[in-house]
Amino acid sequence: MTPFDEMLLGQGEGDGQGQEVRAPYRLLNEWMKSQPLDKLRLKAEDAERVFRKTGITFAVYGDAEAAERLIPFDIVPRIITGREWRKLSQGIEQRVVALNAFLDDIYHRQEIVRAGRIPKELIAQNKAFVPEMMGFRPPGNVYTHIIGIDLVRTAENEFYVLEDNARTPSGVSYMLENRETMMQLFPELFQQIKVLPVETYPQMLRESLSALAPASRANANPTVAVLTPGIHNSAYFEHAFLADQMGVELVEGSDLRLVDGRIAMRTTEGYRPIDVLYRRVDDAYLDPLTFRPESALGVPGIMDVYRAGRITIANAPGTGIADDKAVYSYMPEIIEFYTGRRPILENVPTWRCSVASDLNYVLEHLNELVVKEVHGSGGYGMLVGPAASKKELAAFTDKLKANPGNYIAQPTLALSTTPILTKAGLAPRHVDLRPFVLVSDRIRIIPGGLTRVALTEGSLVVNSSQGGGTKDTWVLDD
């Protein structure tokens, strides 16, 4: 199936006089045609130097030769019209509302299970479910303060939700640095093309987090901090970047302790209580007294303080169940159950390998499908059937038979393409999109988000850990 080209009209779409440029890209295309290719290449090199100077890297686990890598950045922006964005925003907001309602329900009466809309074992046997959250409501009844919704555009020019990132979504720092770099390199383009801003995100994030401080601190100026696992974490750059941009402290578990019934951070003037903790530490390592006793990354006793209403943790413990890809397969039912409406944005068709008939289909069509671990992330633990060798297919067949409930499968999608700058000029590459959502007293959706791009011709893998890159996403102010 021919992918949807977001820049160029396909056969039968134009006047038959050759490939035409779609309306959103016309000004950009005219400008790029006026630029010598050598000049554009120099601009790309300038962008790489900016990223190196800034230190925008990520860690690759298990890669001793390249523990720190620069994320490749493409200087050709991806453009989305304001009209398209308004529809996407409606669908994203509906989904976020449903996700929060779902999390509140499963940690209380579990009405959706009682109604038979999802199976009980999907919750009870899910390793991301946190029993310690049962019966507890976080401040403002918000579980997912920061969410990343991964979207793909198919050959039919329709956006679908590929997965939800409701635990600790990453990538927003790259979105911000991409925009800042583009504005430095191409100020004239931003004068010609009106693009909605993203640079207010850090301020919005701090305001959003502060709005959900514990009730006892509602009228005060809440103290916010970012909890990082440390410099060896793959997303450490982002943790430090966001703390700096928000003007708050970046802390590790060793900087925190329980003082007079509250969690406090070490400062030069002694320990200072924290009201809101934006944690980038997984549930299992958050509190050694509640979860893994060997954890040195978290804070002993923080769960007791949290349940006593003396600190807000963002995102709430237990939200990882909304990242689960088996739960994802039930999102149409979840959305309809909590909102009373059909989804505005549909899921990608999904086979649940825990279901015998689905497993049989997947095994018979393994070379055509993409298979993912239900708790997997970052492109790890997955199989892209059409690109897999016979040996890889055989190995994955054994995995599926041994533990079918650990996997879901989806069709290999013809992801849409946007142009990137290559040595020979512009060339199409497959992309996805991760918009970022802030949830507190209201829902804020950042216009655009992070576009991830597969830099290798024909590749569908956009994850930075698997060789993908990023580009700036422009939502037109129209």
CSV table of C-alpha atoms in Angstrom, one decimal:
chain,number,residue,atom,x,y,z
A,1,MET,CA,0.0,0.0,0.0
A,2,THR,CA,1.4,3.4,-1.0
A,3,PRO,CA,1.9,5.6,2.1
A,4,PHE,CA,0.3,9.0,2.4
A,5,ASP,CA,2.8,11.7,1.4
A,6,GLU,CA,2.1,14.7,3.6
A,7,MET,CA,3.9,17.1,1.3
A,8,LEU,CA,3.1,15.9,-2.3
A,9,LEU,CA,-0.2,15.1,-3.9
A,10,GLY,CA,-0.5,11.5,-5.0
A,11,GLN,CA,-1.8,10.1,-8.3
A,12,GLY,CA,-5.4,11.2,-9.0
A,13,GLU,CA,-5.2,14.0,-6.5
A,14,GLY,CA,-3.9,16.8,-8.7
A,15,ASP,CA,-4.5,18.1,-12.2
A,16,GLY,CA,-2.4,15.3,-13.8
A,17,GLN,CA,0.5,17.7,-14.6
A,18,GLY,CA,3.0,16.1,-12.3
A,19,GLN,CA,3.3,16.0,-8.6
A,20,GLU,CA,1.9,19.0,-6.9
A,21,VAL,CA,2.7,20.3,-3.4
A,22,ARG,CA,-0.1,20.2,-0.8
A,23,ALA,CA,-1.3,23.7,0.4
A,24,PRO,CA,0.3,23.6,3.9
A,25,TYR,CA,3.8,23.0,2.4
A,26,ARG,CA,3.7,25.5,-0.5
A,27,LEU,CA,5.4,28.4,1.2
A,28,LEU,CA,8.0,26.1,2.7
A,29,ASN,CA,8.6,24.4,-0.7
A,30,GLU,CA,9.0,27.7,-2.5
A,31,TRP,CA,11.5,28.9,0.1
A,32,MET,CA,13.5,25.6,0.0
A,33,LYS,CA,13.7,25.7,-3.8
A,34,SER,CA,15.3,29.1,-3.5
A,35,GLN,CA,18.0,27.8,-1.3
A,36,PRO,CA,21.2,26.1,-2.7
A,37,LEU,CA,21.5,22.6,-1.5
A,38,ASP,CA,25.0,23.2,-0.1
A,39,LYS,CA,23.6,26.0,2.1
A,40,LEU,CA,20.9,23.7,3.5
A,41,ARG,CA,23.5,21.1,4.2
A,42,LEU,CA,25.6,23.7,6.1
A,43,LYS,CA,22.4,24.6,8.1
A,44,ALA,CA,22.0,21.0,9.0
A,45,GLU,CA,25.6,20.9,10.2
A,46,ASP,CA,25.0,24.0,12.2
A,47,ALA,CA,22.0,22.3,13.9
A,48,GLU,CA,24.1,19.3,14.8
A,49,ARG,CA,26.7,21.6,16.4
A,50,VAL,CA,24.0,23.3,18.4
A,51,PHE,CA,22.7,20.0,19.7
A,52,ARG,CA,26.3,18.8,20.6
A,53,LYS,CA,27.0,22.1,22.4
A,54,THR,CA,23.7,21.9,24.3
A,55,GLY,CA,24.4,18.2,25.2
A,56,ILE,CA,21.2,16.9,23.8
A,57,THR,CA,22.0,13.2,24.0
A,58,PHE,CA,20.3,10.0,25.2
A,59,ALA,CA,21.7,6.8,26.6
A,60,VAL,CA,21.4,3.5,24.7
A,61,TYR,CA,21.1,0.6,27.1
A,62,GLY,CA,23.3,-2.4,26.3
A,63,ASP,CA,25.4,-0.4,23.8
A,64,ALA,CA,28.9,-0.1,25.4
A,65,GLU,CA,30.4,1.5,22.3
A,66,ALA,CA,27.9,4.3,22.1
A,67,ALA,CA,26.5,4.8,25.6
A,68,GLU,CA,25.6,8.5,24.8
A,69,ARG,CA,24.2,9.4,21.3
A,70,LEU,CA,23.2,12.5,19.6
A,71,ILE,CA,19.6,12.2,18.4
A,72,PRO,CA,19.7,12.9,14.6
A,73,PHE,CA,17.7,16.1,13.8
A,74,ASP,CA,16.3,16.9,10.4
A,75,ILE,CA,15.9,20.5,9.5
A,76,VAL,CA,12.8,20.1,7.2
A,77,PRO,CA,9.7,20.8,9.5
A,78,ARG,CA,6.6,18.6,9.5
A,79,ILE,CA,3.5,20.7,8.9
A,80,ILE,CA,0.0,20.2,10.2
A,81,THR,CA,-2.9,22.5,9.4
A,82,GLY,CA,-4.8,24.3,12.2
A,83,ARG,CA,-8.0,22.5,11.0
A,84,GLU,CA,-6.3,19.1,11.3
A,85,TRP,CA,-4.9,20.0,14.7
A,86,ARG,CA,-8.3,21.0,16.1
A,87,LYS,CA,-9.8,17.6,15.2
A,88,LEU,CA,-6.7,15.9,16.7
A,89,SER,CA,-7.0,18.0,19.9
A,90,GLN,CA,-10.7,16.9,20.3
A,91,GLY,CA,-9.8,13.3,20.0
A,92,ILE,CA,-6.8,13.6,22.3
A,93,GLU,CA,-8.8,15.4,25.0
A,94,GLN,CA,-11.5,12.8,24.9
A,95,ARG,CA,-8.9,10.0,25.3
A,96,VAL,CA,-7.2,11.7,28.2
A,97,VAL,CA,-10.5,12.2,30.0
A,98,ALA,CA,-11.3,8.6,29.5
A,99,LEU,CA,-7.9,7.4,30.7
A,100,ASN,CA,-8.1,9.4,34.0
A,101,ALA,CA,-11.7,8.1,34.6
A,102,PHE,CA,-10.5,4.6,33.9
A,103,LEU,CA,-7.6,4.9,36.4
A,104,ASP,CA,-9.9,6.3,39.1
A,105,ASP,CA,-12.4,3.5,38.5
A,106,ILE,CA,-10.0,0.6,38.6
A,107,TYR,CA,-8.5,1.8,41.9
A,108,HIS,CA,-12.0,2.2,43.4
A,109,ARG,CA,-15.3,0.3,42.5
A,110,GLN,CA,-14.1,-1.1,39.1
A,111,GLU,CA,-17.4,-0.5,37.5
A,112,ILE,CA,-16.1,-1.2,34.1
A,113,VAL,CA,-15.1,-4.7,35.2
A,114,ARG,CA,-18.5,-5.2,36.9
A,115,ALA,CA,-20.2,-4.2,33.7
A,116,GLY,CA,-18.3,-6.8,31.8
A,117,ARG,CA,-16.7,-4.3,29.4
A,118,ILE,CA,-13.2,-5.5,30.2
A,119,PRO,CA,-12.0,-8.8,31.7
A,120,LYS,CA,-11.2,-8.9,35.4
A,121,GLU,CA,-7.8,-10.6,34.8
A,122,LEU,CA,-6.7,-7.6,32.7
A,123,ILE,CA,-6.5,-5.7,35.9
A,124,ALA,CA,-6.0,-8.3,38.6
A,125,GLN,CA,-3.1,-10.1,36.8
A,126,ASN,CA,-1.5,-6.9,35.4
A,127,LYS,CA,2.0,-6.3,36.9
A,128,ALA,CA,1.5,-2.5,36.4
A,129,PHE,CA,-1.5,-2.5,38.7
A,130,VAL,CA,-0.5,-1.0,42.1
A,131,PRO,CA,-2.8,-2.4,44.9
A,132,GLU,CA,-1.5,0.3,47.3
A,133,MET,CA,-3.4,2.9,45.3
A,134,MET,CA,-6.8,1.2,46.0
A,135,GLY,CA,-9.3,3.5,47.6
A,136,PHE,CA,-7.0,6.6,47.3
A,137,ARG,CA,-7.7,9.6,45.2
A,138,PRO,CA,-4.8,11.9,44.3
A,139,PRO,CA,-5.2,15.7,44.5
A,140,GLY,CA,-7.7,17.0,42.0
A,141,ASN,CA,-8.6,13.4,41.1
A,142,VAL,CA,-5.8,13.5,38.4
A,143,TYR,CA,-3.7,10.4,37.9
A,144,THR,CA,-2.0,11.3,34.6
A,145,HIS,CA,-0.6,14.8,34.9
A,146,ILE,CA,1.6,14.5,31.8
A,147,ILE,CA,0.6,12.2,28.9
A,148,GLY,CA,2.1,11.5,25.5
A,149,ILE,CA,-0.3,10.1,22.9
A,150,ASP,CA,1.5,8.4,19.9
A,151,LEU,CA,-0.3,9.0,16.6
A,152,VAL,CA,0.3,7.6,13.1
A,153,ARG,CA,-1.2,8.7,9.8
A,154,THR,CA,-2.1,5.9,7.5
A,155,ALA,CA,-2.4,5.6,3.7
A,156,GLU,CA,-6.0,6.7,3.8
A,157,ASN,CA,-4.9,10.0,5.4
A,158,GLU,CA,-6.5,9.1,8.8
A,159,PHE,CA,-4.8,9.6,12.1
A,160,TYR,CA,-4.8,6.6,14.5
A,161,VAL,CA,-3.6,6.2,18.1
A,162,LEU,CA,-0.7,3.8,18.2
A,163,GLU,CA,-0.2,3.8,21.9
A,164,ASP,CA,-0.7,5.8,25.1
A,165,ASN,CA,2.2,7.0,27.4
A,166,ALA,CA,0.7,7.7,30.7
A,167,ARG,CA,3.5,6.8,33.1
A,168,THR,CA,6.6,8.9,32.4
A,169,PRO,CA,6.4,10.1,28.8
A,170,SER,CA,9.6,11.4,27.4
A,171,GLY,CA,10.7,13.5,24.4
A,172,VAL,CA,9.2,17.0,25.3
A,173,SER,CA,12.7,18.5,25.7
A,174,TYR,CA,13.6,17.5,22.1
A,175,MET,CA,10.4,19.1,20.9
A,176,LEU,CA,11.4,22.4,22.6
A,177,GLU,CA,15.1,22.2,21.5
A,178,ASN,CA,14.0,21.4,17.9
A,179,ARG,CA,11.9,24.5,17.8
A,180,GLU,CA,14.5,26.8,19.4
A,181,THR,CA,17.1,25.5,16.9
A,182,MET,CA,14.8,26.1,13.9
A,183,MET,CA,14.1,29.6,15.1
A,184,GLN,CA,17.8,30.3,15.4
A,185,LEU,CA,18.6,28.9,12.0
A,186,PHE,CA,15.6,30.0,9.9
A,187,PRO,CA,14.1,33.2,11.4
A,188,GLU,CA,12.9,34.3,8.0
A,189,LEU,CA,10.7,31.2,7.7
A,190,PHE,CA,8.9,32.0,10.9
A,191,GLN,CA,8.2,35.5,9.5
A,192,GLN,CA,6.6,34.0,6.4
A,193,ILE,CA,4.8,31.1,8.0
A,194,LYS,CA,2.6,31.6,11.1
A,195,VAL,CA,3.3,28.7,13.4
A,196,LEU,CA,1.6,28.1,16.8
A,197,PRO,CA,4.2,28.3,19.7
A,198,VAL,CA,5.4,25.5,21.9
A,199,GLU,CA,8.1,27.4,23.9
A,200,THR,CA,5.6,28.1,26.7
A,201,TYR,CA,5.5,24.5,27.7
A,202,PRO,CA,7.9,24.7,30.8
A,203,GLN,CA,5.8,27.5,32.2
A,204,MET,CA,2.6,25.7,31.5
A,205,LEU,CA,4.0,22.5,33.1
A,206,ARG,CA,4.9,24.3,36.3
A,207,GLU,CA,1.5,26.0,36.4
A,208,SER,CA,-0.2,22.7,35.8
A,209,LEU,CA,1.8,20.9,38.5
A,210,SER,CA,1.3,23.7,41.0
A,211,ALA,CA,-2.4,23.7,40.5
A,212,LEU,CA,-2.6,20.2,41.9
A,213,ALA,CA,-0.6,20.7,45.1
A,214,PRO,CA,-2.1,19.1,48.2
A,215,ALA,CA,-5.2,20.8,49.5
A,216,SER,CA,-3.4,22.2,52.5
A,217,ARG,CA,-1.1,24.1,50.1
A,218,ALA,CA,-3.8,25.3,47.7
A,219,ASN,CA,-3.4,29.0,48.4
A,220,ALA,CA,0.4,28.9,48.9
A,221,ASN,CA,3.2,29.1,46.4
A,222,PRO,CA,3.9,25.3,46.0
A,223,THR,CA,7.4,24.0,46.0
A,224,VAL,CA,7.9,21.8,42.9
A,225,ALA,CA,10.9,19.4,42.2
A,226,VAL,CA,11.8,16.9,39.6
A,227,LEU,CA,13.0,13.5,40.8
A,228,THR,CA,15.5,11.8,38.5
A,229,PRO,CA,17.2,8.4,38.8
A,230,GLY,CA,20.5,10.1,38.0
A,231,ILE,CA,22.9,10.9,35.3
A,232,HIS,CA,23.0,7.3,34.0
A,233,ASN,CA,19.3,7.3,33.0
A,234,SER,CA,18.6,7.5,29.3
A,235,ALA,CA,16.4,10.6,29.7
A,236,TYR,CA,18.6,12.4,32.2
A,237,PHE,CA,19.1,15.4,29.8
A,238,GLU,CA,15.4,15.9,29.7
A,239,HIS,CA,15.0,15.7,33.5
A,240,ALA,CA,17.7,18.4,34.0
A,241,PHE,CA,16.4,20.5,31.1
A,242,LEU,CA,12.8,20.6,32.4
A,243,ALA,CA,13.9,21.4,36.0
A,244,ASP,CA,16.0,24.2,34.7
A,245,GLN,CA,13.4,25.6,32.4
A,246,MET,CA,10.7,25.5,35.1
A,247,GLY,CA,13.1,27.1,37.6
A,248,VAL,CA,12.7,24.2,40.1
A,249,GLU,CA,15.2,21.8,41.8
A,250,LEU,CA,16.4,18.6,40.2
A,251,VAL,CA,16.7,16.0,42.9
A,252,GLU,CA,17.7,12.4,43.4
A,253,GLY,CA,16.4,10.0,46.0
A,254,SER,CA,19.5,10.6,48.2
A,255,ASP,CA,18.6,14.3,48.3
A,256,LEU,CA,15.2,13.6,49.9
A,257,ARG,CA,14.1,12.5,53.3
A,258,LEU,CA,11.0,12.4,55.6
A,259,VAL,CA,10.9,15.4,57.9
A,260,ASP,CA,8.0,16.1,60.2
A,261,GLY,CA,5.6,14.1,58.2
A,262,ARG,CA,6.5,15.6,54.8
A,263,ILE,CA,9.0,14.9,52.1
A,264,ALA,CA,11.8,17.4,52.1
A,265,MET,CA,14.8,18.1,49.9
A,266,ARG,CA,18.3,19.0,51.1
A,267,THR,CA,19.3,22.6,50.4
A,268,THR,CA,22.2,24.8,51.6
A,269,GLU,CA,19.8,26.2,54.3
A,270,GLY,CA,18.7,22.8,55.5
A,271,TYR,CA,15.8,20.6,54.4
A,272,ARG,CA,12.9,22.2,52.6
A,273,PRO,CA,9.4,20.5,52.2
A,274,ILE,CA,8.2,19.6,48.7
A,275,ASP,CA,4.6,20.0,47.7
A,276,VAL,CA,4.7,18.5,44.2
A,277,LEU,CA,7.2,15.9,42.9
A,278,TYR,CA,7.4,15.4,39.2
A,279,ARG,CA,9.0,11.9,39.3
A,280,ARG,CA,10.9,10.3,36.5
A,281,VAL,CA,11.5,7.1,38.5
A,282,ASP,CA,9.4,4.0,37.9
A,283,ASP,CA,6.9,2.8,40.5
A,284,ALA,CA,9.0,-0.2,41.5
A,285,TYR,CA,11.8,2.1,42.7
A,286,LEU,CA,9.8,4.9,44.1
A,287,ASP,CA,9.6,3.8,47.8
A,288,PRO,CA,11.8,0.9,49.1
A,289,LEU,CA,9.4,0.5,52.1
A,290,THR,CA,6.5,-0.2,49.8
A,291,PHE,CA,7.9,-1.6,46.6
A,292,ARG,CA,11.4,-2.9,45.9
A,293,PRO,CA,13.4,-2.8,49.2
A,294,GLU,CA,16.7,-2.7,47.4
A,295,SER,CA,15.9,0.5,45.6
A,296,ALA,CA,18.3,3.4,46.2
A,297,LEU,CA,16.5,5.6,43.7
A,298,GLY,CA,13.4,6.5,45.6
A,299,VAL,CA,12.4,7.9,49.0
A,300,PRO,CA,11.6,5.7,52.0
A,301,GLY,CA,8.1,6.4,53.3
A,302,ILE,CA,7.0,8.6,50.4
A,303,MET,CA,3.9,6.5,49.7
A,304,ASP,CA,2.7,7.0,53.3
A,305,VAL,CA,3.1,10.7,53.0
A,306,TYR,CA,1.4,10.6,49.6
A,307,ARG,CA,-1.6,8.7,50.9
A,308,ALA,CA,-1.8,11.1,53.9
A,309,GLY,CA,-2.3,14.0,51.4
A,310,ARG,CA,0.9,15.8,52.1
A,311,ILE,CA,2.5,15.6,48.7
A,312,THR,CA,1.4,15.3,45.1
A,313,ILE,CA,3.3,12.8,42.9
A,314,ALA,CA,3.1,13.3,39.1
A,315,ASN,CA,2.3,11.0,37.5
A,316,ALA,CA,0.5,9.1,40.2
A,317,PRO,CA,1.8,5.6,41.1
A,318,GLY,CA,-0.2,2.9,39.2
A,319,THR,CA,-0.7,4.9,36.0
A,320,GLY,CA,1.5,2.4,34.2
A,321,ILE,CA,-1.4,0.2,33.7
A,322,ALA,CA,-2.7,2.7,31.1
A,323,ASP,CA,0.5,2.2,29.1
A,324,ASP,CA,-0.2,-1.5,28.9
A,325,LYS,CA,-0.8,-2.5,25.3
A,326,ALA,CA,-3.4,-5.1,26.3
A,327,VAL,CA,-5.4,-2.4,28.0
A,328,TYR,CA,-4.8,-0.2,24.9
A,329,SER,CA,-6.7,-2.8,22.8
A,330,TYR,CA,-9.8,-2.1,25.0
A,331,MET,CA,-9.5,1.7,24.7
A,332,PRO,CA,-12.6,2.0,22.3
A,333,GLU,CA,-14.7,0.3,25.0
A,334,ILE,CA,-13.1,2.4,27.7
A,335,ILE,CA,-13.7,5.7,25.9
A,336,GLU,CA,-17.4,4.8,25.3
A,337,PHE,CA,-17.9,3.6,28.8
A,338,TYR,CA,-16.7,6.8,30.5
A,339,THR,CA,-17.6,9.4,27.9
A,340,GLY,CA,-20.8,7.9,26.4
A,341,ARG,CA,-19.4,8.6,22.9
A,342,ARG,CA,-17.5,6.7,20.3
A,343,PRO,CA,-13.8,7.5,20.0
A,344,ILE,CA,-12.9,10.5,17.8
A,345,LEU,CA,-9.5,8.9,17.2
A,346,GLU,CA,-9.5,5.2,16.5
A,347,ASN,CA,-7.0,2.6,17.7
A,348,VAL,CA,-4.9,0.7,15.3
A,349,PRO,CA,-6.5,-2.8,14.8
A,350,THR,CA,-5.0,-5.1,17.4
A,351,TRP,CA,-4.9,-8.8,18.0
A,352,ARG,CA,-4.7,-9.9,21.7
A,353,CYS,CA,-2.4,-12.9,21.8
A,354,SER,CA,-3.9,-14.0,25.1
A,355,VAL,CA,-7.0,-15.0,23.0
A,356,ALA,CA,-6.6,-18.3,21.4
A,357,SER,CA,-8.2,-17.4,18.0
A,358,ASP,CA,-6.1,-14.2,17.9
A,359,LEU,CA,-2.9,-16.1,18.7
A,360,ASN,CA,-3.6,-18.6,15.9
A,361,TYR,CA,-4.1,-15.7,13.4
A,362,VAL,CA,-0.9,-14.0,14.6
A,363,LEU,CA,1.2,-17.2,14.3
A,364,GLU,CA,-0.1,-17.9,10.8
A,365,HIS,CA,0.6,-14.3,9.7
A,366,LEU,CA,3.7,-13.5,11.7
A,367,ASN,CA,5.7,-12.3,8.7
A,368,GLU,CA,3.1,-9.7,8.0
A,369,LEU,CA,2.5,-8.2,11.5
A,370,VAL,CA,4.2,-6.1,14.1
A,371,VAL,CA,4.3,-7.9,17.5
A,372,LYS,CA,4.9,-5.9,20.7
A,373,GLU,CA,5.3,-6.8,24.4
A,374,VAL,CA,2.3,-5.5,26.4
A,375,HIS,CA,4.7,-3.6,28.8
A,376,GLY,CA,7.4,-2.8,26.2
A,377,SER,CA,8.6,0.6,25.3
A,378,GLY,CA,11.1,2.4,23.1
A,379,GLY,CA,10.9,-0.1,20.3
A,380,TYR,CA,12.5,-2.9,22.4
A,381,GLY,CA,11.1,-6.4,22.6
A,382,MET,CA,9.1,-6.1,19.4
A,383,LEU,CA,9.1,-7.9,16.0
A,384,VAL,CA,8.5,-6.2,12.6
A,385,GLY,CA,7.4,-9.2,10.7
A,386,PRO,CA,8.1,-8.0,7.1
A,387,ALA,CA,11.7,-7.1,8.1
A,388,ALA,CA,12.4,-10.1,10.2
A,389,SER,CA,14.6,-13.1,9.2
A,390,LYS,CA,13.4,-16.7,9.3
A,391,LYS,CA,15.5,-17.2,12.4
A,392,GLU,CA,13.9,-14.1,14.1
A,393,LEU,CA,10.4,-15.3,13.1
A,394,ALA,CA,11.1,-18.8,14.5
A,395,ALA,CA,12.4,-17.3,17.8
A,396,PHE,CA,9.4,-15.1,18.2
A,397,THR,CA,7.0,-18.0,17.4
A,398,ASP,CA,8.5,-19.8,20.4
A,399,LYS,CA,8.1,-16.7,22.6
A,400,LEU,CA,4.5,-16.3,21.6
A,401,LYS,CA,3.7,-19.9,22.3
A,402,ALA,CA,5.5,-19.8,25.7
A,403,ASN,CA,3.8,-16.6,26.9
A,404,PRO,CA,1.0,-15.4,24.6
A,405,GLY,CA,-0.5,-13.0,27.2
A,406,ASN,CA,2.7,-11.0,27.0
A,407,TYR,CA,2.1,-9.8,23.5
A,408,ILE,CA,-0.3,-8.0,21.1
A,409,ALA,CA,0.0,-7.8,17.4
A,410,GLN,CA,-0.9,-5.1,14.9
A,411,PRO,CA,-0.8,-4.8,11.1
A,412,THR,CA,2.3,-3.3,9.5
A,413,LEU,CA,1.0,0.2,8.7
A,414,ALA,CA,2.0,2.3,5.7
A,415,LEU,CA,3.0,5.2,7.9
A,416,SER,CA,2.7,8.6,6.2
A,417,THR,CA,5.9,10.3,4.9
A,418,THR,CA,7.3,13.8,5.1
A,419,PRO,CA,10.5,15.0,3.4
A,420,ILE,CA,13.9,15.0,5.0
A,421,LEU,CA,17.2,16.5,3.8
A,422,THR,CA,19.5,13.9,2.3
A,423,LYS,CA,22.8,14.3,0.5
A,424,ALA,CA,20.9,14.2,-2.8
A,425,GLY,CA,18.2,16.6,-1.7
A,426,LEU,CA,14.7,16.1,-0.3
A,427,ALA,CA,13.4,12.5,0.1
A,428,PRO,CA,10.3,11.0,1.9
A,429,ARG,CA,10.7,9.1,5.2
A,430,HIS,CA,8.1,7.6,7.5
A,431,VAL,CA,7.0,9.5,10.6
A,432,ASP,CA,4.8,9.4,13.7
A,433,LEU,CA,3.8,12.1,16.2
A,434,ARG,CA,3.8,12.3,20.0
A,435,PRO,CA,1.6,15.3,21.2
A,436,PHE,CA,2.0,16.2,24.9
A,437,VAL,CA,-0.9,16.8,27.2
A,438,LEU,CA,-0.9,18.5,30.6
A,439,VAL,CA,-3.8,17.7,33.0
A,440,SER,CA,-4.7,19.6,36.1
A,441,ASP,CA,-7.5,22.1,36.7
A,442,ARG,CA,-7.9,21.9,32.9
A,443,ILE,CA,-6.4,20.0,29.9
A,444,ARG,CA,-3.7,21.7,28.0
A,445,ILE,CA,-2.5,20.2,24.7
A,446,ILE,CA,0.7,21.5,23.2
A,447,PRO,CA,0.3,22.3,19.5
A,448,GLY,CA,2.2,19.7,17.5
A,449,GLY,CA,4.5,17.7,19.7
A,450,LEU,CA,7.4,15.6,18.8
A,451,THR,CA,7.7,14.2,15.3
A,452,ARG,CA,9.9,11.1,15.1
A,453,VAL,CA,11.3,10.1,11.7
A,454,ALA,CA,12.8,6.9,10.3
A,455,LEU,CA,15.9,8.1,8.6
A,456,THR,CA,16.6,5.0,6.7
A,457,GLU,CA,14.8,4.7,3.4
A,458,GLY,CA,11.9,2.2,3.7
A,459,SER,CA,12.2,1.8,7.5
A,460,LEU,CA,9.2,2.0,9.7
A,461,VAL,CA,11.1,2.2,13.0
A,462,VAL,CA,11.2,5.8,14.3
A,463,ASN,CA,12.4,5.3,17.8
A,464,SER,CA,15.6,7.1,18.6
A,465,SER,CA,17.0,4.0,20.4
A,466,GLN,CA,16.5,2.1,17.1
A,467,GLY,CA,18.2,4.7,14.8
A,468,GLY,CA,15.4,7.2,14.3
A,469,GLY,CA,15.6,10.9,14.4
A,470,THR,CA,13.3,13.9,15.1
A,471,LYS,CA,12.1,17.0,13.4
A,472,ASP,CA,10.2,20.2,14.3
A,473,THR,CA,6.4,20.0,14.1
A,474,TRP,CA,4.6,23.1,12.8
A,475,VAL,CA,0.9,23.6,13.5
A,476,LEU,CA,-0.2,26.4,11.3
A,477,ASP,CA,-2.0,29.4,12.9
A,478,ASP,CA,-4.9,29.4,10.4
